[in-house]
Amino acid sequence: MACGFRRSIACQLSRVLDLPPEYLIKSISAVPISRKEEVADFQLSVDSLLEHNNGHSRPDIQLQAMRLAEKLKCDTVVSEISTGPGTVNFKINRELLTKTVLQEVIEDGSKYGLKSELFSGLPQKKIVVEFSSPNVAKKFHVGHLRSTIIGNFIANLKEALGHQVTRINYLGDWGMQFGLLGTGFQLFGYEEKLQSNPLQHLFEVYVQVNKEAADDKNVAKSAHEFFQRLELGDTQALALWQKFRDLSIEEYIRIYKRLGVHFDDYSGESFYREKSQEVLKLLDSKGLLQKTIRDSRRSCAAFLAFFYSAFCSSEYFPTCCLLLPSQNPELPFCISRKGTAVVDLSGNGDPSSICTVMRSDGTSLYATRDLAAAIDRMDKYNFDKMIYVTDKGQKKHFQQVFQMLQIMGYDWAERCQHVPFGVVQGMKTRRGDVTFLEDVLNEIRLRMLQNMASIKTTRELENPQETAERVGLAALIIQDFRGFLLSDYQFSWDRVFQSRGDTGVFLQYTHARLHSLEETFGCGYLNDFNTACLQEPQSVSILQHLLRFDEVLYRSAQDLQPRHIVSYLLTLSHLAAVAHKTLHIKSSPPEVAGARLHLFRAARSVLANGMKLLGITPVCRM
């Protein structure tokens, strides 16, 4: 395949340049397909070989390319050598290209592209991926959907590359919201509703108790006391909390199954409520922990900035009050009677670098539990890499967590990575604003069924609802993955479900159509084939594109962006659609029909491989 061709080219170049082939492999790239019939298959960028190219003008590099090309010779692999703008181009023997690519696509199966020399010497690592992580009792919103499909893609890709991957769903199952929820359920909850639809009922209770707490200080006080009981291990409070958690996870598992997503560990903040106290002790022992009542001596304006940074979060509960100082008139404000615990990451009192790690009543916070979780995971998994997949709004949080791990003496903090993503706007179901992931999944299935209703073959499907959901999910995932993950984008239901153009529906349709060819003609033609029968421009374009699959996988593995694979698969689908119209099988001689069927089979196989990496289940009928 491509890696074999690359090595052959690299070996010839190494003799001329006196450089090891391994040094040259990654400088030789497959050329993207072109509308031109005659185009090179690989190219070497001369610029990439020059260690100090700042002093070289563009003509110098072009001259270097021409001189290098003159020293190279065609052989059994390379049939033509030419130069481009700063490049040396190589055209592969067409018969060898056809035979090698088709043979390796079929033989390597799901591993095609992953055996490339681009991945040679890649150490097998232990990788932890934390993703999805919904908050029990809060909205399972579209942000969690993005985290779910992005994290699933990253885990799929890492596993395909041979790494040992642990998928963690780190539930928001602790914190002040459970004080509110516990009190709310005692006031407004119904056991029957909890058992029949736990996520919906807990959310309704949570919304109602928040409204009551805003107007009634006694409700707010009860909620605060309930969470303190949880933190102290009160049996009754913990039993109610455990019921909420267990029922929620059951619902999550059912919904994730519809998405085709699984987790190795349903962890949660609750697991680290005690371990977070050990973190606080460690911070204190290293002299990093500060109490605001003693140490927050700053100007009024600076303190207000500090207060905002420390408390304006989802976990802040308005029981802390601002009191005028009683002993030190130079201190403009102090916080509550006991004082919260903070870590000053700047070392000089910069309010923007203050991270709060404990409330004034001694209860833990999100950052404290994340520190405890990271330390525990290193002890448990001894990971080489840990990846957090959350929205870009948590960028500062993870920067602070990683920095605190470093100053606590954990050098492995540099192995932690935050993969942020942007906001999706406009995703509303017909019921209104998105509330739960299941609402989105139901909307996807409904709309896709309506789109398929007018298609004759829909009635022949064994399970049209399952097919509709798989096609709909493909549409959703491709829409999401087409751009940079960090970018915000405007969601459009109409654009997502277009059957033509660069959509997930088009990918699924192409896969189903190619699969139909194999079902119809496979028995008669899939024995042997003559490579000389695949010399049409449409055939060569598909073969050239299949050459590039390993490069696309390599690029996505480097930056964890799925858009490279999405773009590749859409191009492959368009090439296959054009070829399907012109390279007929039914009316062709057996030798030609067999060769074309092998080509379409290879295209379908790579298309399926790429879709599965993205988290899409290919359909065979539509």
Coordinates of C-alpha atoms in Angstrom, one line a residue:
M1 CA 0.0 0.0 0.0
A2 CA 1.0 3.6 0.4
C3 CA 3.7 2.8 3.1
G4 CA 5.3 0.3 0.8
F5 CA 5.5 2.9 -2.0
R6 CA 6.8 5.5 0.3
R7 CA 9.5 3.2 1.5
S8 CA 10.6 2.4 -2.0
I9 CA 10.8 6.1 -2.9
A10 CA 12.5 6.9 0.4
C11 CA 15.2 4.2 -0.2
Q12 CA 16.0 5.7 -3.6
L13 CA 16.1 9.2 -2.1
S14 CA 18.3 8.1 0.8
R15 CA 21.0 6.9 -1.6
V16 CA 21.1 10.3 -3.3
L17 CA 20.7 12.5 -0.2
D18 CA 22.7 10.3 2.1
L19 CA 19.9 10.3 4.7
P20 CA 18.2 7.3 6.3
P21 CA 14.9 6.3 4.7
E22 CA 13.1 6.7 8.1
Y23 CA 14.1 10.4 8.0
L24 CA 12.4 10.8 4.6
I25 CA 9.2 8.7 5.0
K26 CA 7.0 11.4 6.5
S27 CA 8.2 14.0 4.0
I28 CA 6.7 11.9 1.2
S29 CA 3.0 12.7 0.9
A30 CA 0.3 11.3 -1.3
V31 CA -1.0 13.8 -3.8
P32 CA -4.8 14.7 -3.4
I33 CA -6.8 13.6 -6.4
S34 CA -7.3 16.1 -9.2
R35 CA -9.7 16.5 -12.1
K36 CA -6.7 16.1 -14.3
E37 CA -6.3 12.6 -15.6
E38 CA -2.6 12.6 -15.3
V39 CA -1.3 13.5 -11.9
A40 CA 1.5 12.2 -9.7
D41 CA 0.7 9.9 -6.8
F42 CA 3.4 11.1 -4.3
Q43 CA 5.4 14.2 -3.9
L44 CA 8.4 15.2 -1.8
S45 CA 8.5 18.8 -0.6
V46 CA 12.1 20.0 -1.0
D47 CA 11.5 22.7 1.5
S48 CA 10.9 20.2 4.3
L49 CA 14.4 18.7 3.7
L50 CA 16.2 22.0 4.1
E51 CA 17.2 22.5 7.8
H52 CA 17.9 26.2 7.4
N53 CA 15.7 27.4 4.5
N54 CA 15.1 31.0 5.7
G55 CA 17.8 32.3 3.3
H56 CA 16.4 30.4 0.3
S57 CA 14.2 32.2 -2.1
R58 CA 11.5 30.3 -4.0
P59 CA 13.6 29.9 -7.2
D60 CA 16.4 28.3 -5.1
I61 CA 14.1 25.7 -3.8
Q62 CA 12.7 25.0 -7.3
L63 CA 16.3 24.6 -8.6
Q64 CA 17.0 22.2 -5.8
A65 CA 13.9 20.2 -6.8
M66 CA 15.0 20.0 -10.4
R67 CA 18.6 19.0 -9.5
L68 CA 17.3 16.3 -7.2
A69 CA 14.9 14.9 -9.8
E70 CA 17.7 14.6 -12.3
K71 CA 19.6 12.3 -10.0
L72 CA 16.6 9.9 -9.5
K73 CA 15.6 7.1 -11.8
C74 CA 12.4 5.3 -12.6
D75 CA 12.2 1.7 -11.6
T76 CA 9.6 -1.1 -11.2
V77 CA 7.7 1.0 -8.7
V78 CA 8.1 4.5 -10.0
S79 CA 7.1 5.0 -13.6
E80 CA 7.6 8.7 -13.9
I81 CA 9.5 11.5 -12.0
S82 CA 8.7 15.2 -12.5
T83 CA 8.9 18.5 -10.6
G84 CA 6.4 20.9 -9.3
P85 CA 6.6 24.2 -7.3
G86 CA 9.3 23.1 -4.9
T87 CA 8.4 19.5 -5.1
V88 CA 9.6 16.2 -6.7
N89 CA 6.7 14.2 -8.0
F90 CA 6.5 10.4 -8.4
K91 CA 4.0 8.5 -10.4
I92 CA 3.5 4.8 -9.5
N93 CA 3.3 2.0 -12.0
R94 CA -0.4 1.8 -12.7
E95 CA -0.8 -2.0 -12.7
L96 CA 1.3 -2.2 -9.4
L97 CA -0.8 0.6 -7.9
T98 CA -4.0 -1.1 -8.7
K99 CA -3.0 -4.6 -7.5
T100 CA -1.3 -3.4 -4.3
V101 CA -4.0 -1.1 -3.1
L102 CA -7.0 -3.4 -3.8
Q103 CA -5.1 -6.4 -2.3
E104 CA -4.2 -4.7 0.9
V105 CA -7.6 -3.0 1.4
I106 CA -9.1 -6.5 1.3
E107 CA -6.4 -8.3 3.3
D108 CA -6.0 -5.6 6.0
G109 CA -9.7 -5.1 6.5
S110 CA -10.4 -2.8 9.4
K111 CA -6.6 -2.3 9.8
Y112 CA -6.1 -0.8 6.4
G113 CA -4.1 2.5 6.7
L114 CA -3.1 1.7 10.3
K115 CA -0.2 -0.5 9.3
S116 CA 1.4 2.3 7.5
E117 CA 5.0 3.3 8.1
L118 CA 3.7 6.6 9.3
F119 CA 2.8 4.7 12.5
S120 CA 5.9 2.5 12.7
G121 CA 7.7 2.7 16.0
L122 CA 4.6 4.2 17.6
P123 CA 4.7 3.1 21.3
Q124 CA 1.6 1.5 22.7
K125 CA 0.3 3.7 25.5
K126 CA -2.2 3.6 28.3
I127 CA -4.7 6.4 27.6
V128 CA -7.6 7.6 29.7
V129 CA -10.4 9.5 28.0
E130 CA -13.0 11.3 30.1
F131 CA -16.0 12.4 28.2
S132 CA -19.8 13.1 28.2
S133 CA -20.0 13.5 32.0
P134 CA -23.5 14.8 32.4
N135 CA -24.7 16.3 35.7
V136 CA -27.3 14.2 37.4
A137 CA -30.6 16.2 37.9
K138 CA -29.4 18.9 35.5
K139 CA -30.1 19.3 31.8
F140 CA -28.4 16.6 29.6
H141 CA -27.9 19.3 27.0
V142 CA -26.2 19.5 23.6
G143 CA -22.9 20.3 25.1
H144 CA -22.8 16.9 26.7
L145 CA -23.8 15.4 23.3
R146 CA -20.8 17.1 21.7
S147 CA -18.5 15.8 24.5
T148 CA -20.0 12.3 24.0
I149 CA -19.4 12.0 20.2
I150 CA -16.0 13.8 20.3
G151 CA -14.8 11.7 23.2
N152 CA -16.0 8.5 21.5
F153 CA -14.2 9.4 18.3
I154 CA -10.9 10.1 20.2
A155 CA -11.2 6.8 22.1
N156 CA -12.0 4.9 18.8
L157 CA -9.0 6.4 17.1
K158 CA -6.6 5.7 19.9
E159 CA -7.9 2.1 20.2
A160 CA -7.5 1.6 16.4
L161 CA -3.9 2.7 16.7
G162 CA -3.3 -0.1 19.3
H163 CA -3.4 1.9 22.5
Q164 CA -5.0 0.6 25.7
V165 CA -7.9 3.0 26.2
T166 CA -10.0 3.5 29.3
R167 CA -13.3 5.4 28.7
I168 CA -14.5 7.2 31.8
N169 CA -17.9 8.9 32.2
Y170 CA -17.2 11.3 35.2
L171 CA -20.7 12.1 36.4
G172 CA -21.6 15.3 38.1
D173 CA -23.1 13.4 41.0
W174 CA -22.0 15.5 43.9
G175 CA -22.0 19.1 45.0
M176 CA -24.5 21.7 46.3
Q177 CA -27.1 20.8 43.6
F178 CA -27.7 17.5 45.6
G179 CA -28.5 19.6 48.7
L180 CA -31.2 21.3 46.6
L181 CA -32.3 18.0 45.0
G182 CA -32.5 16.1 48.2
T183 CA -34.6 18.9 49.8
G184 CA -36.6 19.3 46.6
F185 CA -37.5 15.6 46.4
Q186 CA -38.7 15.6 50.0
L187 CA -41.0 18.5 49.2
F188 CA -42.1 17.9 45.6
G189 CA -40.9 14.4 44.6
Y190 CA -43.0 11.4 43.7
E191 CA -41.6 7.8 43.9
E192 CA -43.8 6.6 40.9
K193 CA -42.5 9.4 38.6
L194 CA -38.9 8.8 39.8
Q195 CA -39.1 5.1 38.8
S196 CA -40.9 5.6 35.5
N197 CA -38.8 8.6 34.2
P198 CA -36.0 9.4 36.6
L199 CA -34.1 12.0 34.5
Q200 CA -37.2 14.0 33.7
H201 CA -38.6 13.9 37.2
L202 CA -35.3 14.8 38.9
F203 CA -34.9 17.7 36.5
E204 CA -38.5 19.0 37.2
V205 CA -37.8 18.7 41.0
Y206 CA -34.5 20.5 40.6
V207 CA -36.1 23.4 38.7
Q208 CA -38.9 23.8 41.2
V209 CA -36.8 23.7 44.3
N210 CA -34.4 26.3 42.8
K211 CA -37.4 28.7 42.4
E212 CA -38.5 28.0 46.0
A213 CA -35.0 28.5 47.4
A214 CA -34.7 31.9 45.7
D215 CA -37.9 33.1 47.5
D216 CA -37.7 31.1 50.8
K217 CA -34.5 31.3 52.9
N218 CA -35.7 28.2 54.9
V219 CA -35.6 26.1 51.8
A220 CA -32.2 27.4 50.9
K221 CA -31.0 26.6 54.5
S222 CA -32.5 23.1 54.3
A223 CA -30.7 22.4 51.0
H224 CA -27.4 23.6 52.5
E225 CA -27.9 21.4 55.6
F226 CA -28.8 18.4 53.4
F227 CA -25.6 18.7 51.5
Q228 CA -23.6 18.9 54.7
R229 CA -25.3 15.7 55.8
L230 CA -24.2 14.1 52.6
E231 CA -20.6 15.2 53.2
L232 CA -20.7 13.9 56.7
G233 CA -22.0 10.5 55.6
D234 CA -25.6 10.6 56.9
T235 CA -27.2 7.3 56.1
Q236 CA -30.6 8.5 55.1
A237 CA -29.3 11.3 52.9
L238 CA -26.8 9.0 51.2
A239 CA -29.5 6.4 50.6
L240 CA -31.7 8.9 48.7
W241 CA -28.7 10.2 46.8
Q242 CA -27.7 6.7 45.8
K243 CA -31.2 6.0 44.5
F244 CA -31.0 9.2 42.3
R245 CA -27.6 8.1 41.0
D246 CA -28.4 4.5 40.2
L247 CA -31.6 5.3 38.4
S248 CA -29.9 8.0 36.4
I249 CA -27.0 5.7 35.3
E250 CA -29.6 3.1 34.2
E251 CA -31.2 5.7 31.9
Y252 CA -27.8 6.9 30.7
I253 CA -26.7 3.4 29.7
R254 CA -29.9 2.9 27.7
I255 CA -29.4 6.3 25.9
Y256 CA -25.7 5.7 25.2
K257 CA -26.6 2.4 23.7
R258 CA -28.7 4.2 21.1
L259 CA -25.7 6.4 20.3
G260 CA -23.4 3.3 20.0
V261 CA -21.2 4.6 22.9
H262 CA -19.9 2.6 25.8
F263 CA -17.9 3.4 28.9
D264 CA -15.5 1.3 30.9
D265 CA -16.1 3.2 34.1
Y266 CA -19.0 5.3 35.4
S267 CA -17.1 7.4 37.9
G268 CA -18.3 10.5 39.6
E269 CA -17.4 13.4 41.8
S270 CA -19.0 11.6 44.8
F271 CA -16.2 9.0 44.8
Y272 CA -13.7 11.7 45.6
R273 CA -15.5 13.5 48.4
E274 CA -13.2 11.9 51.0
K275 CA -10.1 11.8 48.8
S276 CA -10.5 15.5 48.2
Q277 CA -9.8 16.0 52.0
E278 CA -6.4 14.3 51.4
V279 CA -5.7 16.8 48.6
L280 CA -6.5 19.7 50.9
K281 CA -4.1 18.2 53.5
L282 CA -1.4 17.8 50.9
L283 CA -1.9 21.4 49.7
D284 CA -1.7 22.6 53.3
S285 CA 1.4 20.6 54.0
K286 CA 3.2 22.2 51.1
G287 CA 2.2 25.7 52.2
L288 CA -0.1 26.3 49.2
L289 CA -3.4 26.5 51.1
Q290 CA -4.6 29.9 52.1
K291 CA -7.6 30.9 54.2
T292 CA -9.3 34.0 52.8
I293 CA -10.2 35.4 56.2
R294 CA -6.4 35.7 57.0
D295 CA -4.8 36.2 53.6
S296 CA -7.2 38.1 51.4
R297 CA -5.7 41.5 52.1
R298 CA -6.2 43.5 49.0
S299 CA -7.9 46.6 47.7
C300 CA -11.7 46.6 47.5
A301 CA -11.7 46.5 43.7
A302 CA -9.2 43.6 43.6
F303 CA -11.1 41.7 46.3
L304 CA -14.3 42.0 44.4
A305 CA -12.6 40.6 41.4
F306 CA -11.3 37.8 43.6
F307 CA -14.7 37.1 45.0
Y308 CA -16.2 36.8 41.5
S309 CA -13.5 34.4 40.5
A310 CA -13.8 32.3 43.6
F311 CA -17.6 32.1 43.9
C312 CA -19.4 32.9 40.7
S313 CA -19.6 29.3 39.6
S314 CA -22.3 26.6 39.2
E315 CA -21.4 25.3 42.7
Y316 CA -21.6 28.6 44.6
F317 CA -24.5 28.6 47.0
P318 CA -25.5 32.0 48.4
T319 CA -25.1 31.3 52.1
C320 CA -21.6 33.0 52.3
C321 CA -22.0 36.6 53.2
L322 CA -19.8 39.7 53.1
L323 CA -19.1 41.2 56.5
L324 CA -17.4 44.4 57.4
P325 CA -14.1 43.8 59.2
S326 CA -14.3 44.0 62.9
Q327 CA -10.6 43.9 63.9
N328 CA -8.5 45.1 60.9
P329 CA -9.9 48.4 59.4
E330 CA -7.4 48.1 56.5
L331 CA -9.1 44.9 55.3
P332 CA -12.2 46.1 53.4
F333 CA -14.1 42.8 53.3
C334 CA -13.8 39.2 54.7
I335 CA -15.7 36.1 53.8
S336 CA -18.0 34.4 56.3
R337 CA -16.9 33.4 59.7
K338 CA -14.5 30.5 58.8
G339 CA -13.1 31.6 55.5
T340 CA -12.8 29.6 52.3
A341 CA -9.6 27.9 51.3
V342 CA -7.8 29.0 48.1
V343 CA -4.6 28.4 46.1
D344 CA -2.8 31.4 44.7
L345 CA -1.4 30.1 41.4
S346 CA 0.3 33.4 40.6
G347 CA 2.2 33.6 43.9
N348 CA 1.6 37.4 44.0
G349 CA -2.1 37.6 44.8
D350 CA -3.3 38.1 41.2
P351 CA -7.2 37.6 41.5
S352 CA -7.4 35.9 38.1
S353 CA -5.1 33.2 39.3
I354 CA -6.9 32.4 42.5
C355 CA -8.5 28.9 42.6
T356 CA -11.0 28.1 45.4
V357 CA -10.6 24.5 46.7
M358 CA -12.8 24.5 49.8
R359 CA -15.9 26.3 51.0
S360 CA -16.1 28.1 54.3
D361 CA -18.1 25.2 55.8
G362 CA -15.3 22.7 54.9
T363 CA -17.2 21.1 51.9
S364 CA -15.3 20.2 48.7
L365 CA -15.5 21.9 45.3
Y366 CA -15.3 20.8 41.7
A367 CA -11.6 21.7 41.4
T368 CA -10.7 19.8 44.6
R369 CA -12.5 16.7 43.4
D370 CA -10.9 16.9 39.9
L371 CA -7.5 17.0 41.6
A372 CA -8.3 13.9 43.7
A373 CA -9.7 12.1 40.6
A374 CA -6.5 12.8 38.6
I375 CA -4.3 11.5 41.4
D376 CA -6.5 8.4 41.8
R377 CA -6.5 7.6 38.1
M378 CA -2.7 7.8 37.9
D379 CA -2.6 5.3 40.8
K380 CA -5.2 3.1 39.2
Y381 CA -4.3 3.2 35.5
N382 CA -0.7 4.5 35.5
F383 CA -1.7 6.3 32.3
D384 CA 0.6 7.8 29.7
K385 CA -2.0 10.3 28.6
M386 CA -5.3 11.5 30.1
I387 CA -7.6 13.5 27.9
Y388 CA -10.5 15.6 29.1
V389 CA -13.2 16.4 26.5
T390 CA -15.3 19.4 27.7
D391 CA -16.5 22.7 26.3
K392 CA -14.1 25.6 25.9
G393 CA -15.7 27.4 28.8
Q394 CA -13.8 25.0 31.1
K395 CA -10.4 25.9 29.6
K396 CA -9.3 28.0 32.6
H397 CA -10.5 25.4 35.1
F398 CA -8.3 22.7 33.6
Q399 CA -5.4 25.0 33.3
Q400 CA -5.6 25.6 37.0
V401 CA -6.1 21.9 37.8
F402 CA -3.0 20.9 35.7
Q403 CA -1.0 23.8 37.3
M404 CA -1.9 22.8 40.8
L405 CA -0.9 19.2 40.1
Q406 CA 2.5 20.5 39.0
I407 CA 3.1 22.6 42.0
M408 CA 1.9 19.7 44.2
G409 CA 4.9 17.7 42.8
Y410 CA 3.1 15.5 40.2
D411 CA 5.3 15.8 37.1
W412 CA 2.9 13.6 35.2
A413 CA 0.5 16.6 35.1
E414 CA 2.1 17.3 31.7
R415 CA 0.5 14.1 30.4
C416 CA -3.0 15.6 31.0
Q417 CA -4.7 17.3 28.0
H418 CA -7.9 19.3 27.7
V419 CA -9.6 19.0 24.3
P420 CA -12.1 21.9 24.2
F421 CA -15.0 22.3 21.8
G422 CA -17.3 25.2 20.8
V423 CA -21.0 25.9 21.3
V424 CA -23.8 24.6 19.0
Q425 CA -26.6 27.1 18.5
G426 CA -30.1 26.5 17.1
M427 CA -30.6 22.9 18.0
K428 CA -34.2 22.9 19.0
T429 CA -36.6 20.0 18.9
R430 CA -40.3 20.4 18.0
R431 CA -41.0 20.3 21.7
G432 CA -39.0 23.5 22.2
D433 CA -35.5 24.0 23.6
V434 CA -33.3 20.9 23.9
T435 CA -33.6 19.5 27.4
F436 CA -32.4 15.9 27.3
L437 CA -30.2 14.0 24.8
E438 CA -33.1 11.5 24.3
D439 CA -35.2 14.4 22.9
V440 CA -32.5 15.0 20.2
L441 CA -32.3 11.3 19.4
N442 CA -36.1 11.0 19.1
E443 CA -36.2 14.0 16.8
I444 CA -33.4 12.6 14.6
R445 CA -35.3 9.3 14.2
L446 CA -38.6 11.0 13.5
R447 CA -37.3 13.4 10.9
M448 CA -35.3 10.6 9.2
L449 CA -38.3 8.3 9.1
Q450 CA -40.3 11.1 7.4
N451 CA -37.5 11.6 4.9
M452 CA -37.4 7.9 4.1
A453 CA -41.2 7.4 4.0
S454 CA -41.4 8.3 0.3
I455 CA -38.6 5.9 -0.7
K456 CA -39.9 2.6 -2.0
T457 CA -37.3 0.4 -0.4
T458 CA -38.1 1.7 3.1
R459 CA -41.0 -0.7 3.3
E460 CA -38.6 -3.6 2.7
L461 CA -36.3 -2.8 5.6
E462 CA -36.5 -5.2 8.5
N463 CA -36.2 -2.4 11.1
P464 CA -36.9 1.0 9.5
Q465 CA -36.7 2.8 12.9
E466 CA -33.2 1.4 13.6
T467 CA -32.0 2.4 10.1
A468 CA -33.5 5.8 10.4
E469 CA -31.7 6.4 13.7
R470 CA -28.4 5.2 12.4
V471 CA -28.7 7.4 9.3
G472 CA -29.9 10.3 11.4
L473 CA -26.9 10.0 13.8
A474 CA -24.5 9.9 10.9
A475 CA -26.1 13.2 9.7
L476 CA -25.7 14.7 13.1
I477 CA -22.1 13.6 13.6
I478 CA -20.9 14.7 10.1
Q479 CA -22.5 18.1 10.6
D480 CA -20.7 18.4 13.9
F481 CA -17.3 17.1 12.7
R482 CA -16.9 19.0 9.5
G483 CA -15.2 22.0 11.0
F484 CA -12.7 22.7 13.8
L485 CA -14.0 21.3 17.1
L486 CA -13.2 24.6 18.8
S487 CA -15.5 26.6 16.5
D488 CA -19.1 27.4 17.4
Y489 CA -21.6 26.6 14.7
Q490 CA -25.3 27.1 13.8
F491 CA -27.2 23.9 13.7
S492 CA -29.8 23.4 10.9
W493 CA -32.1 20.4 10.8
D494 CA -32.9 20.9 7.1
R495 CA -29.2 21.1 6.1
V496 CA -28.3 18.0 8.2
F497 CA -30.8 15.7 6.5
Q498 CA -30.1 16.7 2.9
S499 CA -29.5 13.5 0.9
R500 CA -27.2 15.2 -1.5
G501 CA -24.1 17.2 -0.8
D502 CA -21.6 16.8 2.0
T503 CA -23.8 15.2 4.6
G504 CA -23.9 12.0 6.7
V505 CA -27.0 10.9 4.8
F506 CA -25.0 10.9 1.6
L507 CA -22.2 8.8 3.3
Q508 CA -24.8 6.2 4.4
Y509 CA -26.5 6.2 1.1
T510 CA -23.2 5.6 -0.7
H511 CA -22.3 2.8 1.6
A512 CA -25.7 1.1 1.2
R513 CA -25.5 1.4 -2.6
L514 CA -22.0 -0.1 -2.8
H515 CA -23.0 -2.9 -0.4
S516 CA -26.0 -3.6 -2.8
L517 CA -23.5 -4.1 -5.6
E518 CA -21.7 -6.8 -3.6
E519 CA -24.9 -8.5 -2.7
T520 CA -26.1 -8.5 -6.3
F521 CA -22.9 -9.5 -8.2
G522 CA -20.5 -10.7 -5.5
C523 CA -20.9 -14.5 -5.9
G524 CA -20.1 -14.4 -9.6
Y525 CA -17.2 -11.9 -9.8
L526 CA -15.3 -11.7 -6.5
N527 CA -12.8 -14.5 -7.2
D528 CA -10.0 -13.0 -9.2
F529 CA -9.5 -9.9 -11.2
N530 CA -7.3 -8.4 -13.9
T531 CA -5.7 -5.1 -12.8
A532 CA -5.3 -4.1 -16.5
C533 CA -9.1 -3.6 -16.5
L534 CA -9.0 -0.6 -14.1
Q535 CA -7.2 2.1 -16.1
E536 CA -10.1 4.5 -16.5
P537 CA -9.7 8.0 -14.9
Q538 CA -12.6 7.2 -12.5
S539 CA -10.8 4.0 -11.3
V540 CA -7.4 5.7 -10.9
S541 CA -8.9 8.6 -8.9
I542 CA -10.4 6.2 -6.4
L543 CA -7.2 4.2 -6.1
Q544 CA -5.2 7.4 -5.6
H545 CA -7.6 8.5 -3.0
L546 CA -7.4 5.2 -1.2
L547 CA -3.6 5.7 -1.0
R548 CA -4.1 8.8 1.2
F549 CA -6.1 7.1 4.0
D550 CA -3.1 6.5 6.2
E551 CA -2.1 10.1 6.0
V552 CA -5.5 11.2 7.0
L553 CA -5.5 8.9 10.0
Y554 CA -2.1 10.2 10.9
R555 CA -3.2 13.8 10.7
S556 CA -6.2 13.1 12.9
A557 CA -4.1 11.2 15.4
Q558 CA -1.8 14.2 15.7
D559 CA -4.4 16.9 16.4
L560 CA -7.4 14.9 17.4
Q561 CA -9.6 16.7 14.8
P562 CA -12.1 14.4 13.1
R563 CA -12.6 16.9 10.2
H564 CA -9.7 15.3 8.3
I565 CA -11.5 11.9 8.2
V566 CA -14.8 13.5 7.4
S567 CA -13.4 15.4 4.4
Y568 CA -11.7 12.3 3.1
L569 CA -14.9 10.2 3.4
L570 CA -17.0 12.7 1.6
T571 CA -14.5 12.9 -1.3
L572 CA -14.4 9.1 -1.4
S573 CA -18.2 9.0 -1.6
H574 CA -18.3 11.6 -4.4
L575 CA -15.7 9.6 -6.4
A576 CA -17.6 6.4 -5.9
A577 CA -20.8 8.0 -7.0
V578 CA -19.2 9.2 -10.2
A579 CA -17.7 5.8 -10.9
H580 CA -20.9 4.0 -10.2
K581 CA -22.6 6.0 -13.0
T582 CA -19.9 5.3 -15.6
L583 CA -18.2 2.0 -14.6
H584 CA -21.0 -0.5 -15.1
I585 CA -20.9 -4.1 -13.9
K586 CA -24.0 -5.7 -15.2
S587 CA -23.4 -5.1 -18.9
S588 CA -19.6 -5.5 -18.8
P589 CA -17.5 -8.6 -19.7
P590 CA -16.8 -10.8 -16.7
E591 CA -13.1 -9.8 -16.4
V592 CA -14.0 -6.1 -16.4
A593 CA -17.0 -6.5 -14.1
G594 CA -14.9 -8.4 -11.6
A595 CA -12.2 -5.7 -11.5
R596 CA -14.8 -3.0 -11.1
L597 CA -16.5 -4.9 -8.3
H598 CA -13.2 -5.2 -6.5
L599 CA -12.7 -1.5 -6.8
F600 CA -16.2 -0.7 -5.4
R601 CA -15.7 -3.2 -2.6
A602 CA -12.5 -1.6 -1.6
A603 CA -14.1 1.9 -1.6
R604 CA -17.0 0.6 0.6
S605 CA -14.6 -1.1 3.0
V606 CA -12.5 2.1 3.6
L607 CA -15.7 4.1 3.8
A608 CA -17.0 1.8 6.5
N609 CA -13.7 1.9 8.4
G610 CA -13.7 5.7 8.5
M611 CA -17.3 5.9 9.5
K612 CA -16.8 3.5 12.4
L613 CA -13.9 5.6 13.7
L614 CA -16.2 8.6 13.7
G615 CA -18.7 6.7 15.8
I616 CA -21.1 6.0 12.8
T617 CA -22.6 2.6 12.3
P618 CA -22.8 2.0 8.5
V619 CA -26.2 0.8 7.1
C620 CA -26.4 -1.8 4.3
R621 CA -29.9 -0.9 3.2
M622 CA -31.7 2.4 2.9

